[in-house]
JSON list of C-alpha atoms in Angstrom, two decimals:
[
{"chain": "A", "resi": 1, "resn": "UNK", "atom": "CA", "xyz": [225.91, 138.15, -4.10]},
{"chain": "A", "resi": 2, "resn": "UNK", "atom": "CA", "xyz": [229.57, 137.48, -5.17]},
{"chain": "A", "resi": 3, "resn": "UNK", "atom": "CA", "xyz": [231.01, 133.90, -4.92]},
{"chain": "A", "resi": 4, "resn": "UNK", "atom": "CA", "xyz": [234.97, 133.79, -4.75]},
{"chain": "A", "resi": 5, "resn": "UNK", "atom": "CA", "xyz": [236.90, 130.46, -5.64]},
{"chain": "A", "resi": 6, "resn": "UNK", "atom": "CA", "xyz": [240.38, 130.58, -5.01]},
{"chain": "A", "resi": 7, "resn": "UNK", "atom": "CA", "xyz": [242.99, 128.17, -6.29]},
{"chain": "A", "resi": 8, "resn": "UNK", "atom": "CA", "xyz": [246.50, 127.80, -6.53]},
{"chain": "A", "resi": 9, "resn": "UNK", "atom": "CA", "xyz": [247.31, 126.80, -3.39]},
{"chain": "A", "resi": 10, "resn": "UNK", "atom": "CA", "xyz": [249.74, 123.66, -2.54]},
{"chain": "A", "resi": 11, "resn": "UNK", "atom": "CA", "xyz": [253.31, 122.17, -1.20]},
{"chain": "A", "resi": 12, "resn": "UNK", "atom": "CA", "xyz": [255.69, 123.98, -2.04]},
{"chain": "A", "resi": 13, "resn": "UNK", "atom": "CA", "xyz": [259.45, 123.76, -0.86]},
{"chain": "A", "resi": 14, "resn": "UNK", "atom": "CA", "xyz": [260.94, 126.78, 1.51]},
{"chain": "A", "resi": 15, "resn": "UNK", "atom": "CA", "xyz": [262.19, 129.42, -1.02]},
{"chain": "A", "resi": 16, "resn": "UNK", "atom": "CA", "xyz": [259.95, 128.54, -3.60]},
{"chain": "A", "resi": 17, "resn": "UNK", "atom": "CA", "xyz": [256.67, 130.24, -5.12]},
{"chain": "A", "resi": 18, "resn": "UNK", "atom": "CA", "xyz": [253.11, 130.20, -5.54]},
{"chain": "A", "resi": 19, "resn": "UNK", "atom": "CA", "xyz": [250.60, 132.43, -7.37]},
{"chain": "A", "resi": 20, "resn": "UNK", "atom": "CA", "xyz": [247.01, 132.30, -5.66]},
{"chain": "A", "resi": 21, "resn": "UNK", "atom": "CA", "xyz": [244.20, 133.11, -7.59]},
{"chain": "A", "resi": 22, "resn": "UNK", "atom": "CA", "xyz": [240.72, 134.01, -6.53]},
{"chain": "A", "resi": 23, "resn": "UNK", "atom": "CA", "xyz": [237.87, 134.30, -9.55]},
{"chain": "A", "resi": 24, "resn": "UNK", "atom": "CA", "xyz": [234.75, 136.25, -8.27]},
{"chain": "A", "resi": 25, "resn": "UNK", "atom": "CA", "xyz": [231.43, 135.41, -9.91]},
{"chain": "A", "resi": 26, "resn": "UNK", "atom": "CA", "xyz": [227.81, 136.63, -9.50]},
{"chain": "A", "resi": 27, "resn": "UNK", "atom": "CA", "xyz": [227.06, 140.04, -8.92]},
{"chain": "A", "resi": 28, "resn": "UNK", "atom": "CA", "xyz": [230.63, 141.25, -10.45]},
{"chain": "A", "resi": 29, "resn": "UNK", "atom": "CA", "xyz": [229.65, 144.56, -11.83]},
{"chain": "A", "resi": 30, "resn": "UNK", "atom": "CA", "xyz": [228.96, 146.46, -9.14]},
{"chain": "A", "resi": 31, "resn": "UNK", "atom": "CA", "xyz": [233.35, 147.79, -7.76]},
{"chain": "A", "resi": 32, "resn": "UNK", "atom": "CA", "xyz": [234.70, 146.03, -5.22]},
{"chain": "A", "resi": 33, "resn": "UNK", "atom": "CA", "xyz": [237.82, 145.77, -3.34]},
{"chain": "A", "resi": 34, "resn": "UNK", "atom": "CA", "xyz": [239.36, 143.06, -2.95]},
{"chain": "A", "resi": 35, "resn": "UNK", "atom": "CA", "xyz": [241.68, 141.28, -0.16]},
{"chain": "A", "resi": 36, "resn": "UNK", "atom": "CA", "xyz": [243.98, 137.89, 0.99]},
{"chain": "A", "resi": 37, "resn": "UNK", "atom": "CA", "xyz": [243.82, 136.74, 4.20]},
{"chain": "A", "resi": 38, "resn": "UNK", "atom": "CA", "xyz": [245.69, 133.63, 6.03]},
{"chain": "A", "resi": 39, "resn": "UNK", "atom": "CA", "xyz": [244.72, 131.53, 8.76]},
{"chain": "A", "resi": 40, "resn": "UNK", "atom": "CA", "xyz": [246.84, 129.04, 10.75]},
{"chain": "A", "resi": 41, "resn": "UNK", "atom": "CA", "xyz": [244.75, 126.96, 13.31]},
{"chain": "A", "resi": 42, "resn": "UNK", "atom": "CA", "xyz": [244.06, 128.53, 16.70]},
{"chain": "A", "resi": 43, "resn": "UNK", "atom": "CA", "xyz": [244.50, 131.94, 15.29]},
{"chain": "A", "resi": 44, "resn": "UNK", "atom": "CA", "xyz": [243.05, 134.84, 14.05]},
{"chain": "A", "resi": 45, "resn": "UNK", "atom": "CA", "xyz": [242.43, 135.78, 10.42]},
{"chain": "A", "resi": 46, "resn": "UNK", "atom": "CA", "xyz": [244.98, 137.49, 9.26]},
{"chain": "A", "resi": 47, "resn": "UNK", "atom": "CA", "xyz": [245.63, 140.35, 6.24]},
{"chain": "A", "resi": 48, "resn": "UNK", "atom": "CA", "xyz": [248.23, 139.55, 3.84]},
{"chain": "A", "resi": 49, "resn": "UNK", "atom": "CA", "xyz": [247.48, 141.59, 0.87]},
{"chain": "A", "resi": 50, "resn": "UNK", "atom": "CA", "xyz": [244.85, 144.28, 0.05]},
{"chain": "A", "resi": 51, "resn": "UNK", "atom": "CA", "xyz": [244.08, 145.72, -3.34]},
{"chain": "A", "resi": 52, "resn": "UNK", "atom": "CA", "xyz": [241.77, 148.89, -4.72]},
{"chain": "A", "resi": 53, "resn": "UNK", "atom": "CA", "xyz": [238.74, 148.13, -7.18]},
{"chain": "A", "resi": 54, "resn": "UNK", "atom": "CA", "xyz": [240.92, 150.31, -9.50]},
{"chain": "A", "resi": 55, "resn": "UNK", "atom": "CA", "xyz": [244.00, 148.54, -8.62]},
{"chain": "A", "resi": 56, "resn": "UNK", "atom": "CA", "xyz": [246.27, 151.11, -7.99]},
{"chain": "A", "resi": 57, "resn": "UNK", "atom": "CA", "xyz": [246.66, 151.47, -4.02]},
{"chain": "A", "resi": 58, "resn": "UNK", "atom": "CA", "xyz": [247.74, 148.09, -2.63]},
{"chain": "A", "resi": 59, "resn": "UNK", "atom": "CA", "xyz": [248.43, 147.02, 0.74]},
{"chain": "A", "resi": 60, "resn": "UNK", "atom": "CA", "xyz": [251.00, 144.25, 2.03]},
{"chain": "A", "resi": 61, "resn": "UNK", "atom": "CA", "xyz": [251.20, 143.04, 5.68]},
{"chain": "A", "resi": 62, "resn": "UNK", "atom": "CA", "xyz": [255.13, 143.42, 7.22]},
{"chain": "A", "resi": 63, "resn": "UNK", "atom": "CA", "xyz": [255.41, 139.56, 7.19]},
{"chain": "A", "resi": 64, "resn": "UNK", "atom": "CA", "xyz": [254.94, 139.25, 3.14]},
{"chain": "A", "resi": 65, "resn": "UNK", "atom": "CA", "xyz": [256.32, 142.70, 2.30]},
{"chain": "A", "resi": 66, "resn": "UNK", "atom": "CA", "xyz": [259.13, 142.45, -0.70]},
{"chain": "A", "resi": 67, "resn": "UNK", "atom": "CA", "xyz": [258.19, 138.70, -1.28]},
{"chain": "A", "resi": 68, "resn": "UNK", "atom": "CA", "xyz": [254.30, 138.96, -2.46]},
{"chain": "A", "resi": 69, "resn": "UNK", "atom": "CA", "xyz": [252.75, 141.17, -5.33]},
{"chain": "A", "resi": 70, "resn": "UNK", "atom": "CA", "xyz": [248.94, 141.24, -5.22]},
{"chain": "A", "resi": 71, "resn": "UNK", "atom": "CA", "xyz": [247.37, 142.54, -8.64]},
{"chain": "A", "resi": 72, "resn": "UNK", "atom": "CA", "xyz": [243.68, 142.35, -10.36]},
{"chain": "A", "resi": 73, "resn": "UNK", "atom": "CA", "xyz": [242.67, 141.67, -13.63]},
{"chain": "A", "resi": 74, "resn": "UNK", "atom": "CA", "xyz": [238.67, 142.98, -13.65]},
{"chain": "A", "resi": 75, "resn": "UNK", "atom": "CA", "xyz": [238.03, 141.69, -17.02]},
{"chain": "A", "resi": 76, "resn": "UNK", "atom": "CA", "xyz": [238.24, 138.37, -15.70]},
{"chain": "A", "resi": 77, "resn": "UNK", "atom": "CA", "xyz": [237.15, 139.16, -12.56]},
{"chain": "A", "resi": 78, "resn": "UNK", "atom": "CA", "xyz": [240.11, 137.75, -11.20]},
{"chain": "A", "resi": 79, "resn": "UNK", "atom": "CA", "xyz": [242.51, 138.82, -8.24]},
{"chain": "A", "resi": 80, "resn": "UNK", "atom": "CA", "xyz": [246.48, 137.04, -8.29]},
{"chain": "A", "resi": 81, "resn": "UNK", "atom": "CA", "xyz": [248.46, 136.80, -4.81]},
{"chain": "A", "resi": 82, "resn": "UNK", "atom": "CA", "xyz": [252.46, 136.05, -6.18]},
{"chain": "A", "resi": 83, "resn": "UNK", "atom": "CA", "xyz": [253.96, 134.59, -3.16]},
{"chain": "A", "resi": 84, "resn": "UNK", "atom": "CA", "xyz": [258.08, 134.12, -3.68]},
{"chain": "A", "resi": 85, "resn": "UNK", "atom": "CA", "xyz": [260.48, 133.42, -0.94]},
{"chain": "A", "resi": 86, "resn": "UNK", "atom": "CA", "xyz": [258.21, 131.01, 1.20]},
{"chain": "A", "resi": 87, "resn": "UNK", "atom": "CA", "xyz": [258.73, 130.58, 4.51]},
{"chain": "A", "resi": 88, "resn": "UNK", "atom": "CA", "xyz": [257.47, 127.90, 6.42]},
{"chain": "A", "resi": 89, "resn": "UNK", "atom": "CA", "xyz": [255.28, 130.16, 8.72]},
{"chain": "A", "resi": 90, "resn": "UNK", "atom": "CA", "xyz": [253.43, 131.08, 5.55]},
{"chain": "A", "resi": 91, "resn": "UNK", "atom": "CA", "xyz": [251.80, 128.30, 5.92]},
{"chain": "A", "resi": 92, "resn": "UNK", "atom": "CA", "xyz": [248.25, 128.61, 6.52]},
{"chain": "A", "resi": 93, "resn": "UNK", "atom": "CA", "xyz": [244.80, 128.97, 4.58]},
{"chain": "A", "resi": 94, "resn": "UNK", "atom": "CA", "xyz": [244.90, 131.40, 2.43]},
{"chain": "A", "resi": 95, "resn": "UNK", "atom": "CA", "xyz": [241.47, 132.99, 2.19]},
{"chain": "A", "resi": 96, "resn": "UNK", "atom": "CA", "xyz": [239.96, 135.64, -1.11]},
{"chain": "A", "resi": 97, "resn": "UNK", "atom": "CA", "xyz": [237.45, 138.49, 0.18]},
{"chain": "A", "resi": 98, "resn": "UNK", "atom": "CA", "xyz": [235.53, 140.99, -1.42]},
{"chain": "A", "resi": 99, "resn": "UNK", "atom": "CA", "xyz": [234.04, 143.96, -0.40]},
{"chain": "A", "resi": 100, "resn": "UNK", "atom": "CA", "xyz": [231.46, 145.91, -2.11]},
{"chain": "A", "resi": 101, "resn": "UNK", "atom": "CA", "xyz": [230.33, 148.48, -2.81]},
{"chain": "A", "resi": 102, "resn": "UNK", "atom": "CA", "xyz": [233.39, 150.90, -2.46]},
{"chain": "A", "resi": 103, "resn": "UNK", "atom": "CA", "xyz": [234.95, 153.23, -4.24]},
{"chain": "A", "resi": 104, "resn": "UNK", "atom": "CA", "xyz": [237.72, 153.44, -6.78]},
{"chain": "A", "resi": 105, "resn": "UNK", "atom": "CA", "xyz": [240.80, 153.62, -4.40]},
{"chain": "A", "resi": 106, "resn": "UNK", "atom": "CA", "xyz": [240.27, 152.56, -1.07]},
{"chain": "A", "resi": 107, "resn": "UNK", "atom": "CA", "xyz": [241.95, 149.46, 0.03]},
{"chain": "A", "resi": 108, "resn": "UNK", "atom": "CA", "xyz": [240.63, 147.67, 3.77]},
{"chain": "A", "resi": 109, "resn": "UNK", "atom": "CA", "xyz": [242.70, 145.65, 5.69]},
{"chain": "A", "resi": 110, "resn": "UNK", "atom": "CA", "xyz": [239.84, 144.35, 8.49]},
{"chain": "A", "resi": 111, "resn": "UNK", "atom": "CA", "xyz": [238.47, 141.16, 7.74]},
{"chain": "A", "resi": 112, "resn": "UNK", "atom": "CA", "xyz": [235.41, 142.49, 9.24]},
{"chain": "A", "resi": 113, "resn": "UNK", "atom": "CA", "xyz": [235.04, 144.91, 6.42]},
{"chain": "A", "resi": 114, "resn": "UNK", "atom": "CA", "xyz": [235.02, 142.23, 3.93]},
{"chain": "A", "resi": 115, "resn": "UNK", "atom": "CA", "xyz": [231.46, 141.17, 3.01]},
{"chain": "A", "resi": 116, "resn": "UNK", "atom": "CA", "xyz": [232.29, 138.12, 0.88]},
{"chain": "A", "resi": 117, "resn": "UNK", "atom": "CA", "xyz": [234.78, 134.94, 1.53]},
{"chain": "A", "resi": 118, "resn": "UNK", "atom": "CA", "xyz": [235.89, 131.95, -0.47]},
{"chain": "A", "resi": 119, "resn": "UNK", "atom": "CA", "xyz": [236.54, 128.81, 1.09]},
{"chain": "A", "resi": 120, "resn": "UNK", "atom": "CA", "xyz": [240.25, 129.09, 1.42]},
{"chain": "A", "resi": 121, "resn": "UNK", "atom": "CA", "xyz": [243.16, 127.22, -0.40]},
{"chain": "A", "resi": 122, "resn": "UNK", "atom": "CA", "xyz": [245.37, 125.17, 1.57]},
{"chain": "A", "resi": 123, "resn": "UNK", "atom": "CA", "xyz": [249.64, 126.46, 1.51]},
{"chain": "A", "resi": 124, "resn": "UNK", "atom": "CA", "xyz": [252.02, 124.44, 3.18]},
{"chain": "A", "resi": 125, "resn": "UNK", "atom": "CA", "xyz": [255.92, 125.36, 3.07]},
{"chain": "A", "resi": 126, "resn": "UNK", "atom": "CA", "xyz": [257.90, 122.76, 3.89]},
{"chain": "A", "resi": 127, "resn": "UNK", "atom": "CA", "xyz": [261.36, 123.17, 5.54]}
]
């Protein structure tokens, strides 16, 4: 099992920036890859970001593209979403997910290929 806490999340003025972070604990040292989702009520959840256990293949849904940079730091077990240029219709739940095992460079963008979830940090861009 893998537990995912993700924090970071909060008001934040339209134009402004956040950095999510999601620390993964529990059954870390097996690879996994890791994602961000976002969910606005009434809706589906969402890919944002998706990143490789190794880190080097990354994925960014059209809506974030040029304003978000997702990166990993696996000695802390620890994946960062950098959110700049916030729009109000980023706001939504933002959601950490794991999936293991995998291998070195895949990335997944399903949340149905995600086998662990946090519990979501609240973002809210206000106009």
């Amino acid at each position: 099992q893998v537990q995912l806490v993700e924090s970071g999340g909060g008001l934040v003025q339209a134009g402004g920036s956040l950095r999510l972070s999601c620390a993964a604990s529990g059954r870390t040292g097996s690879k996994y890859a890791m994602g961000w989702f976002r969910q606005t009520p009434g809706k589906e959840r969402d890919i944002v970001a998706a990143i490789s256990w190794s880190g080097g293949r990354t994925y960014y849904a059209d809506t974030v593209k040029g304003r978000s940079n997702i990166s990993r730091d696996n000695a802390k077990n620890t994946v960062y979403l950098q959110m700049n240029s916030l729009k109000p219709e980023d706001t939504a739940i933002y959601y950490c997910a794991a999936k293991s095992p995998v291998s070195t460079t895949n990335v997944y963008v399903n949340s149905y290929s995600y086998n662990y979830w946090g519990q979501g940090t609240q973002v809210t861009v206000s106009s």
